[in-house]
Tab-separated table of C-alpha atoms in Angstrom:
chain	number	residue	atom	x	y	z
W	57	MET	CA	-12.606	134.833	-194.181
W	58	SER	CA	-13.789	133.366	-190.887
W	59	THR	CA	-11.943	133.686	-187.581
W	60	ALA	CA	-11.414	129.918	-187.558
W	61	VAL	CA	-9.715	130.020	-190.949
W	62	ARG	CA	-7.534	132.973	-189.987
W	63	LYS	CA	-6.358	131.172	-186.847
W	64	THR	CA	-5.614	127.958	-188.693
W	65	LYS	CA	-3.522	129.739	-191.288
W	66	ALA	CA	-1.805	131.951	-188.738
W	67	VAL	CA	0.101	129.068	-187.228
W	68	ARG	CA	1.762	128.100	-190.500
W	69	PRO	CA	4.614	130.657	-190.289
W	70	SER	CA	5.644	129.329	-186.848
W	71	GLY	CA	7.801	126.864	-188.757
W	72	ARG	CA	10.527	124.712	-187.291
W	73	GLY	CA	9.939	125.631	-183.634
W	74	VAL	CA	6.345	124.407	-183.671
W	75	ILE	CA	7.274	121.262	-185.616
W	76	LEU	CA	10.069	120.534	-183.108
W	77	LEU	CA	7.656	120.922	-180.174
W	78	LEU	CA	5.168	118.616	-181.895
W	79	ALA	CA	7.933	116.060	-182.533
W	80	ILE	CA	8.955	116.126	-178.847
W	81	ALA	CA	5.346	115.785	-177.664
W	82	ALA	CA	4.773	112.906	-180.082
W	83	GLY	CA	7.919	111.190	-178.825
W	84	CYS	CA	6.803	111.494	-175.194
W	85	VAL	CA	3.385	110.035	-175.934
W	86	VAL	CA	4.395	107.190	-178.217
W	87	ALA	CA	6.985	106.091	-175.644
W	88	ASN	CA	4.144	105.197	-173.264
W	89	MET	CA	3.164	102.199	-175.363
W	90	TYR	CA	6.705	100.822	-175.521
W	91	TYR	CA	7.910	101.029	-171.921
W	92	ALA	CA	6.451	97.585	-171.276
W	93	GLN	CA	8.348	95.704	-173.981
W	94	PRO	CA	11.607	95.114	-172.051
W	95	LEU	CA	9.593	94.720	-168.813
W	96	LEU	CA	7.084	92.069	-169.876
W	97	ALA	CA	8.954	89.246	-168.150
W	98	ASP	CA	9.203	91.252	-164.893
W	99	ILE	CA	5.543	92.284	-165.027
W	100	ALA	CA	4.543	88.681	-165.739
W	101	ARG	CA	6.458	87.498	-162.661
W	102	SER	CA	4.850	90.200	-160.480
W	103	PHE	CA	1.360	88.996	-161.332
W	104	HIS	CA	2.196	85.299	-161.937
W	105	LEU	CA	1.213	85.457	-165.610
W	106	SER	CA	2.188	83.126	-168.462
W	107	VAL	CA	3.807	84.356	-171.683
W	108	ALA	CA	0.475	84.109	-173.517
W	109	LYS	CA	-1.340	86.100	-170.804
W	110	ILE	CA	1.253	88.889	-170.691
W	111	GLY	CA	0.979	88.941	-174.482
W	112	SER	CA	-2.714	89.652	-173.924
W	113	PHE	CA	-1.738	92.722	-171.853
W	114	ALA	CA	0.316	94.042	-174.782
W	115	MET	CA	-2.673	93.356	-177.028
W	116	VAL	CA	-5.040	95.266	-174.702
W	117	VAL	CA	-2.807	98.368	-174.884
W	118	GLN	CA	-3.053	98.322	-178.678
W	119	ILE	CA	-6.796	97.682	-178.592
W	120	GLY	CA	-6.989	100.786	-176.414
W	121	THR	CA	-5.172	102.670	-179.145
W	122	VAL	CA	-7.743	101.517	-181.700
W	123	PHE	CA	-10.461	102.824	-179.365
W	124	GLY	CA	-8.628	106.137	-179.014
W	125	MET	CA	-8.255	106.400	-182.766
W	126	LEU	CA	-11.996	105.974	-183.256
W	127	VAL	CA	-13.099	108.255	-180.406
W	128	PHE	CA	-10.422	110.952	-180.062
W	129	VAL	CA	-8.541	111.338	-183.340
W	130	PRO	CA	-11.525	112.398	-185.515
W	131	LEU	CA	-11.999	115.264	-183.059
W	132	GLY	CA	-8.863	116.809	-184.573
W	133	ASP	CA	-11.057	117.800	-187.519
W	134	SER	CA	-13.782	119.308	-185.312
W	135	HIS	CA	-12.137	120.754	-182.159
W	136	GLU	CA	-9.384	123.218	-181.344
W	137	ARG	CA	-6.285	121.051	-181.533
W	138	ARG	CA	-4.092	122.582	-178.809
W	139	ALA	CA	-6.787	122.053	-176.160
W	140	LEU	CA	-7.485	118.528	-177.421
W	141	ILE	CA	-3.797	117.549	-177.307
W	142	THR	CA	-3.397	119.037	-173.817
W	143	PHE	CA	-6.419	117.134	-172.493
W	144	LEU	CA	-5.163	113.846	-173.911
W	145	LEU	CA	-1.665	114.377	-172.497
W	146	CYS	CA	-3.062	114.993	-169.011
W	147	SER	CA	-5.208	111.871	-169.322
W	148	ALA	CA	-2.152	109.873	-170.399
W	149	SER	CA	-0.246	111.052	-167.325
W	150	ALA	CA	-3.071	109.835	-165.060
W	151	SER	CA	-3.258	106.458	-166.868
W	152	LEU	CA	0.484	105.880	-166.455
W	153	ALA	CA	0.181	106.563	-162.730
W	154	LEU	CA	-2.618	103.985	-162.549
W	155	ILE	CA	-0.321	101.345	-164.069
W	156	ALA	CA	2.300	102.161	-161.437
W	157	PHE	CA	-0.404	101.617	-158.770
W	158	ALA	CA	-1.734	98.362	-160.283
W	159	THR	CA	-2.342	95.604	-157.723
W	160	GLY	CA	-3.589	92.880	-160.075
W	161	PRO	CA	-3.892	91.832	-163.730
W	162	ILE	CA	-7.368	93.357	-164.194
W	163	TRP	CA	-6.266	96.773	-162.917
W	164	LEU	CA	-3.144	96.493	-165.052
W	165	CYS	CA	-5.173	95.797	-168.183
W	166	ILE	CA	-7.693	98.583	-167.537
W	167	ALA	CA	-4.907	101.132	-167.011
W	168	GLY	CA	-3.029	99.751	-170.029
W	169	PHE	CA	-6.142	100.144	-172.171
W	170	TRP	CA	-6.324	103.851	-171.294
W	171	VAL	CA	-2.613	104.341	-171.871
W	172	GLY	CA	-3.231	102.945	-175.343
W	173	ALA	CA	-6.316	105.110	-175.848
W	174	THR	CA	-4.472	108.310	-174.918
W	175	GLY	CA	-1.576	107.192	-177.094
W	176	ALA	CA	-3.817	108.213	-179.977
W	177	THR	CA	-2.672	111.765	-179.192
W	178	VAL	CA	0.204	111.318	-181.621
W	179	HIS	CA	-2.333	110.873	-184.413
W	180	VAL	CA	-3.809	114.265	-183.654
W	181	ILE	CA	-0.278	115.690	-183.721
W	182	VAL	CA	0.851	114.167	-187.039
W	183	PRO	CA	-2.004	115.549	-189.191
W	184	LEU	CA	-1.518	118.961	-187.554
W	185	ALA	CA	2.167	118.906	-188.493
W	186	ALA	CA	1.246	117.865	-192.052
W	187	HIS	CA	-1.195	120.777	-192.176
W	188	LEU	CA	1.511	123.228	-191.090
W	189	ALA	CA	4.041	121.908	-193.631
W	190	PRO	CA	4.708	123.861	-196.849
W	191	GLU	CA	3.563	122.214	-200.053
W	192	GLY	CA	6.241	119.903	-201.434
W	193	LYS	CA	7.762	119.291	-197.988
W	194	ARG	CA	4.995	117.299	-196.368
W	195	GLY	CA	6.858	114.007	-196.537
W	196	HIS	CA	9.934	115.612	-194.961
W	197	THR	CA	7.851	117.203	-192.185
W	198	VAL	CA	6.044	113.939	-191.436
W	199	GLY	CA	9.486	112.321	-191.354
W	200	MET	CA	10.619	114.852	-188.713
W	201	ILE	CA	7.635	114.022	-186.508
W	202	PHE	CA	8.333	110.341	-186.914
W	203	SER	CA	11.952	110.910	-185.976
W	204	GLY	CA	10.660	112.322	-182.670
W	205	MET	CA	8.327	109.362	-182.274
W	206	LEU	CA	11.036	106.836	-183.089
W	207	LEU	CA	13.454	108.486	-180.685
W	208	GLY	CA	10.704	108.250	-178.067
W	209	ILE	CA	10.389	104.516	-178.761
W	210	LEU	CA	14.163	104.103	-178.678
W	211	LEU	CA	14.563	105.915	-175.347
W	212	ALA	CA	11.471	104.215	-173.905
W	213	ARG	CA	12.814	100.726	-174.504
W	214	THR	CA	16.330	101.555	-173.348
W	215	ALA	CA	15.438	103.616	-170.279
W	216	SER	CA	12.665	101.279	-169.135
W	217	GLY	CA	15.009	98.292	-169.354
W	218	PHE	CA	17.592	99.916	-167.082
W	219	LEU	CA	15.136	101.542	-164.654
W	220	GLY	CA	13.081	98.372	-164.492
W	221	GLU	CA	16.072	96.173	-163.681
W	222	TYR	CA	17.506	98.432	-160.973
W	223	LEU	CA	14.483	100.295	-159.554
W	224	GLY	CA	11.596	98.000	-160.465
W	225	TRP	CA	9.127	98.196	-163.345
W	226	ARG	CA	6.729	100.472	-161.440
W	227	SER	CA	9.352	103.239	-161.290
W	228	VAL	CA	9.261	103.413	-165.084
W	229	TYR	CA	5.594	104.343	-165.094
W	230	TRP	CA	5.945	106.911	-162.321
W	231	ALA	CA	8.707	108.655	-164.277
W	232	ALA	CA	6.695	108.476	-167.501
W	233	SER	CA	3.677	110.047	-165.801
W	234	VAL	CA	5.756	113.073	-164.802
W	235	VAL	CA	7.361	113.439	-168.249
W	236	VAL	CA	3.990	113.444	-170.029
W	237	LEU	CA	2.578	115.998	-167.578
W	238	ILE	CA	5.503	118.329	-168.380
W	239	ALA	CA	4.804	117.840	-172.092
W	240	ALA	CA	1.177	118.859	-171.492
W	241	VAL	CA	2.294	122.116	-169.878
W	242	LEU	CA	4.648	122.906	-172.778
W	243	VAL	CA	1.984	122.230	-175.386
W	244	ARG	CA	-0.537	124.404	-173.574
W	245	THR	CA	1.864	127.333	-173.178
W	246	ARG	CA	3.896	127.149	-176.423
W	247	LEU	CA	1.667	125.763	-179.159
W	248	PRO	CA	-0.530	128.271	-181.054
W	249	GLU	CA	-4.253	127.722	-181.371
W	250	SER	CA	-5.315	125.676	-184.390
W	251	ARG	CA	-9.000	125.463	-185.208
W	252	PRO	CA	-10.451	123.340	-188.029
W	253	GLU	CA	-11.714	125.198	-191.071
W	254	HIS	CA	-14.927	123.156	-191.416
W	255	PRO	CA	-15.962	121.658	-188.045
W	256	LEU	CA	-18.121	118.517	-188.208
W	257	ALA	CA	-20.118	116.652	-185.586
W	258	TRP	CA	-18.529	113.398	-184.355
W	259	GLN	CA	-21.221	111.267	-186.023
W	260	GLU	CA	-20.594	113.041	-189.328
W	261	LEU	CA	-16.869	112.469	-188.910
W	262	MET	CA	-17.369	108.731	-188.424
W	263	ARG	CA	-19.633	108.472	-191.467
W	264	SER	CA	-17.127	110.420	-193.507
W	265	ILE	CA	-14.317	108.037	-192.434
W	266	LEU	CA	-16.287	105.139	-193.907
W	267	GLU	CA	-16.930	107.162	-197.058
W	268	LEU	CA	-13.238	108.091	-197.412
W	269	THR	CA	-12.296	104.433	-197.019
W	270	ARG	CA	-14.824	103.407	-199.658
W	271	ARG	CA	-13.716	106.161	-202.052
W	272	HIS	CA	-9.930	105.776	-201.939
W	273	ALA	CA	-8.310	102.498	-202.971
W	274	ALA	CA	-4.934	103.955	-201.930
W	275	LEU	CA	-6.228	104.401	-198.372
W	276	ARG	CA	-7.467	100.805	-198.213
W	277	GLU	CA	-4.168	99.488	-199.524
W	278	SER	CA	-2.111	101.598	-197.106
W	279	ALA	CA	-4.313	100.468	-194.200
W	280	LEU	CA	-3.695	96.789	-195.003
W	281	LEU	CA	0.027	97.328	-195.540
W	282	GLY	CA	0.305	99.265	-192.277
W	283	ALA	CA	-1.431	96.427	-190.427
W	284	ALA	CA	0.992	93.894	-191.927
W	285	PHE	CA	4.044	95.976	-191.007
W	286	PHE	CA	3.002	96.547	-187.392
W	287	CYS	CA	1.777	92.987	-186.921
W	288	ALA	CA	5.253	91.685	-187.778
W	289	MET	CA	6.955	94.305	-185.606
W	290	SER	CA	4.734	93.627	-182.587
W	291	ALA	CA	5.277	89.864	-182.789
W	292	PHE	CA	9.041	90.474	-182.669
W	293	TRP	CA	9.079	92.945	-179.780
W	294	THR	CA	6.534	91.092	-177.633
W	295	THR	CA	8.628	87.925	-177.674
W	296	LEU	CA	12.155	89.375	-177.787
W	297	VAL	CA	12.519	89.707	-174.015
W	298	PHE	CA	11.597	86.029	-173.586
W	299	PHE	CA	13.959	84.950	-176.369
W	300	LEU	CA	16.777	86.894	-174.702
W	301	GLY	CA	16.128	84.970	-171.497
W	302	THR	CA	16.958	81.650	-173.190
W	303	PRO	CA	20.336	80.143	-174.174
W	304	PRO	CA	22.768	81.379	-175.368
W	305	TYR	CA	21.771	84.806	-174.016
W	306	HIS	CA	20.249	84.642	-170.499
W	307	TYR	CA	19.786	88.423	-170.587
W	308	GLY	CA	17.549	90.545	-168.360
W	309	ALA	CA	15.403	93.640	-168.863
W	310	SER	CA	18.324	96.067	-169.258
W	311	ALA	CA	19.804	94.071	-172.153
W	312	ALA	CA	16.384	93.849	-173.793
W	313	GLY	CA	16.075	97.603	-173.414
W	314	LEU	CA	19.406	98.114	-175.166
W	315	PHE	CA	17.928	96.481	-178.247
W	316	GLY	CA	15.799	99.606	-178.483
W	317	LEU	CA	18.921	101.337	-179.754
W	318	THR	CA	18.449	99.467	-183.012
W	319	GLY	CA	15.585	101.893	-183.587
W	320	ALA	CA	18.178	104.621	-184.206
W	321	ALA	CA	18.342	103.404	-187.808
W	322	GLY	CA	14.632	104.067	-188.261
W	323	ALA	CA	14.814	107.418	-186.460
W	324	ALA	CA	17.729	108.629	-188.565
W	325	GLY	CA	16.223	107.333	-191.790
W	326	ALA	CA	12.658	108.673	-191.402
W	327	PRO	CA	13.277	112.146	-192.940
W	328	LEU	CA	15.276	110.550	-195.775
W	329	VAL	CA	12.471	108.095	-196.420
W	330	GLY	CA	10.034	111.025	-196.502
W	331	LYS	CA	12.168	112.783	-199.110
W	332	PHE	CA	12.483	109.588	-201.158
W	333	SER	CA	8.704	109.174	-201.033
W	334	ASP	CA	8.253	112.782	-202.175
W	335	SER	CA	10.629	112.373	-205.114
W	336	ARG	CA	10.089	108.771	-206.280
W	337	GLY	CA	6.525	107.978	-205.205
W	338	PRO	CA	5.289	106.143	-202.081
W	339	ARG	CA	4.533	102.786	-203.740
W	340	ARG	CA	8.170	102.261	-204.702
W	341	THR	CA	9.102	103.093	-201.117
W	342	LEU	CA	6.532	100.610	-199.810
W	343	LEU	CA	7.821	97.753	-201.943
W	344	ALA	CA	11.381	98.461	-200.804
W	345	ALA	CA	10.191	98.550	-197.171
W	346	LEU	CA	8.365	95.215	-197.490
W	347	SER	CA	11.432	93.607	-199.053
W	348	LEU	CA	13.672	94.947	-196.299
W	349	ALA	CA	11.353	93.722	-193.530
W	350	ILE	CA	11.133	90.224	-195.036
W	351	ALA	CA	14.923	90.083	-195.353
W	352	ALA	CA	15.161	91.152	-191.697
W	353	CYS	CA	12.918	88.274	-190.594
W	354	ALA	CA	15.075	85.836	-192.552
W	355	VAL	CA	18.185	87.165	-190.777
W	356	LEU	CA	16.449	86.844	-187.390
W	357	ALA	CA	15.372	83.261	-188.114
W	358	LEU	CA	18.724	82.077	-189.448
W	359	LEU	CA	21.160	84.112	-187.324
W	360	GLY	CA	19.075	85.136	-184.316
W	361	HIS	CA	21.032	82.916	-181.918
W	362	HIS	CA	24.142	84.979	-182.655
W	363	LEU	CA	24.165	88.436	-181.101
W	364	SER	CA	25.417	90.144	-184.264
W	365	GLY	CA	22.688	88.469	-186.312
W	366	LEU	CA	19.988	89.402	-183.808
W	367	LEU	CA	21.127	93.034	-183.747
W	368	ALA	CA	21.342	93.251	-187.537
W	369	GLY	CA	17.920	91.670	-187.981
W	370	ALA	CA	16.314	93.969	-185.392
W	371	MET	CA	17.842	97.032	-187.052
W	372	LEU	CA	16.713	96.005	-190.539
W	373	LEU	CA	13.203	95.162	-189.339
W	374	ASP	CA	12.829	98.507	-187.601
W	375	LEU	CA	14.093	100.411	-190.643
W	376	GLY	CA	11.811	98.479	-192.998
W	377	VAL	CA	8.683	98.897	-190.882
W	378	GLN	CA	9.252	102.584	-190.166
W	379	SER	CA	10.050	103.283	-193.833
W	380	GLY	CA	6.755	101.711	-194.816
W	381	HIS	CA	4.913	103.641	-192.121
W	382	VAL	CA	6.322	107.031	-193.164
W	383	ALA	CA	5.574	106.330	-196.840
W	384	ASN	CA	2.017	105.235	-196.022
W	385	GLN	CA	1.252	108.333	-194.004
W	386	ALA	CA	2.839	110.804	-196.402
W	387	ARG	CA	0.781	109.095	-199.109
W	388	ILE	CA	-2.638	109.206	-197.461
W	389	TYR	CA	-2.336	112.877	-196.453
W	390	GLY	CA	-2.375	113.778	-200.139
W	391	LEU	CA	-5.722	112.102	-200.762
W	392	ALA	CA	-8.015	114.675	-199.118
W	393	PRO	CA	-6.122	117.557	-197.429
W	394	GLU	CA	-9.253	118.813	-195.641
W	395	ALA	CA	-9.751	115.443	-193.913
W	396	ARG	CA	-6.280	114.417	-192.759
W	397	SER	CA	-7.315	113.463	-189.208
W	398	ARG	CA	-10.046	111.219	-190.582
W	399	LEU	CA	-7.702	109.637	-193.135
W	400	ASN	CA	-5.240	109.050	-190.322
W	401	THR	CA	-7.986	107.451	-188.218
W	402	ALA	CA	-8.857	104.933	-190.924
W	403	TYR	CA	-5.204	104.069	-191.457
W	404	MET	CA	-4.155	103.887	-187.799
W	405	VAL	CA	-7.147	101.794	-186.694
W	406	SER	CA	-5.977	99.166	-189.156
W	407	PHE	CA	-2.328	99.698	-188.140
W	408	PHE	CA	-2.920	99.090	-184.431
W	409	THR	CA	-5.366	96.268	-185.070
W	410	GLY	CA	-2.494	94.583	-186.865
W	411	GLY	CA	-0.243	95.354	-183.896
W	412	ALA	CA	-2.714	93.834	-181.435
W	413	ILE	CA	-2.946	90.673	-183.537
W	414	GLY	CA	0.843	90.524	-183.755
W	415	SER	CA	1.311	90.876	-179.989
W	416	TYR	CA	-1.081	88.038	-179.221
W	417	CYS	CA	-0.196	85.706	-182.094
W	418	GLY	CA	3.519	86.306	-181.564
W	419	ALA	CA	3.169	85.148	-177.947
W	420	ILE	CA	1.194	82.096	-179.070
W	421	ALA	CA	3.785	81.309	-181.765
W	422	TRP	CA	6.530	81.568	-179.127
W	423	LYS	CA	4.658	79.254	-176.757
W	424	TYR	CA	4.200	76.461	-179.310
W	425	PHE	CA	6.977	76.920	-181.886
W	426	GLY	CA	9.655	79.067	-180.235
W	427	TRP	CA	11.748	81.632	-182.082
W	428	PRO	CA	11.384	80.005	-185.535
W	429	GLY	CA	7.610	80.194	-185.112
W	430	VAL	CA	7.733	83.925	-184.338
W	431	CYS	CA	9.911	84.634	-187.377
W	432	GLY	CA	7.762	82.419	-189.594
W	433	PHE	CA	4.611	84.197	-188.471
W	434	SER	CA	6.167	87.597	-189.276
W	435	VAL	CA	7.291	86.481	-192.733
W	436	THR	CA	3.793	85.160	-193.477
W	437	VAL	CA	2.207	88.475	-192.516
W	438	LEU	CA	4.675	90.463	-194.618
W	439	ALA	CA	4.128	88.106	-197.574
W	440	PHE	CA	0.445	89.005	-197.284
W	441	GLY	CA	1.558	92.646	-197.545
W	442	VAL	CA	3.426	91.885	-200.778
W	443	ALA	CA	0.262	90.244	-202.155
W	444	VAL	CA	-1.739	93.387	-201.280
W	445	TRP	CA	0.869	95.594	-202.971
W	446	THR	CA	0.839	93.398	-206.076
W	447	ALA	CA	-2.956	93.487	-206.278
W	448	GLY	CA	-2.732	97.280	-206.075
W	449	GLN	CA	-0.920	97.308	-209.422
W	450	TYR	CA	-4.315	96.760	-211.028
W	451	SER	CA	-5.984	99.703	-209.266
W	452	GLY	CA	-5.871	103.006	-211.122
W	453	GLU	CA	-5.497	105.130	-207.993
W	454	THR	CA	-2.880	103.019	-206.231
W	455	ALA	CA	-0.840	102.422	-209.381
W	456	SER	CA	-0.681	106.199	-209.979
W	457	ASP	CA	1.169	106.513	-206.670
W	458	LEU	CA	4.262	105.218	-208.443
W	459	LYS	CA	4.630	108.752	-209.788
W	460	PRO	CA	6.664	111.328	-207.821
W	461	GLY	CA	4.643	113.928	-205.963
W	462	HIS	CA	1.847	111.668	-204.739
W	463	GLY	CA	1.760	111.598	-200.980
W	464	SER	CA	3.312	115.047	-200.798
W	465	GLY	CA	0.079	116.908	-200.748
W	466	ALA	CA	-1.187	116.353	-204.255
W	467	VAL	CA	-4.882	115.627	-204.303
W	468	VAL	CA	-5.383	112.243	-205.940
């Protein structure tokens, strides 16, 4: 047995402590991409930008994440993971500081791109956690990591709204830079080494990603469904702060940040969704998630001008999207256990491409059609997801995912 294999297996017994550290680190990183959501109106005013142009900034951050997924995440299957995660965390801290320094829209977009690129760190963390999980508990472990990520999103939106309103939006990015730097120190000093069993060159990794995508219908379906979920979610969150500034609300950044608390439903439900996916099969979970997200958009369209309706719709949308995301990821990690970082790359590139489209198209829908246009756009995207799911009924590999156990580590 090689030294690399011994080191990879040696970290498995570390158990809950390592998973908790990974969940905290993932939460710190994923928060970086959500600080802006309650602040978009304030940032737009600082640089004299229209709604459509500030929507482009949100899109650039997610395009950066796609870049990071393609460049950095495959390295999780070829490089020592602790060092890779530490490097990316330090780079994220520097990128956040650059946003705080930004003096114009171009600087803002360049720094935002790199914040998005380093946000790909979480997709090095998630496959590592799945690797450390015992067989039969992979969905639950992935759910724990996503609870950390969702709590990071929740706190990011809430804290940035309050800090931004009282101390200015730049203070949010200074504070975030410090938090991520502390996370880098903890990862470097507390996380065990984890080396890949079969290192590959980057070019080989990229070719193998294309081959994995070609080989697995379940991966292609999950990638399209993930894109649909995040497209709808991004359209909602990009435009929410502007909707809250109109009658009957007239709310500011702090109130928009409080809507991040609706994410508590997704954070609390992620481990339960993982268990449900383990026991009932991920495709059933995905259909339920799509149905819930569509129902949420209907609530937002019909009752969004009432605070209770807006809160209920936001909570249901978050729970539906995160349920689908957890089920998708638990599912794809069972396809080829030796290539989880590459599977995650294929899935997350599609996921964040959908998010980038949602951020931009949501802003355009708001500009021309208002809140009904945003909700209609989201429903259309999710209806596309239902069509993809239905078409998957005729694929042997994707249809087999209806059985319990798929997505929990079973090799399909």
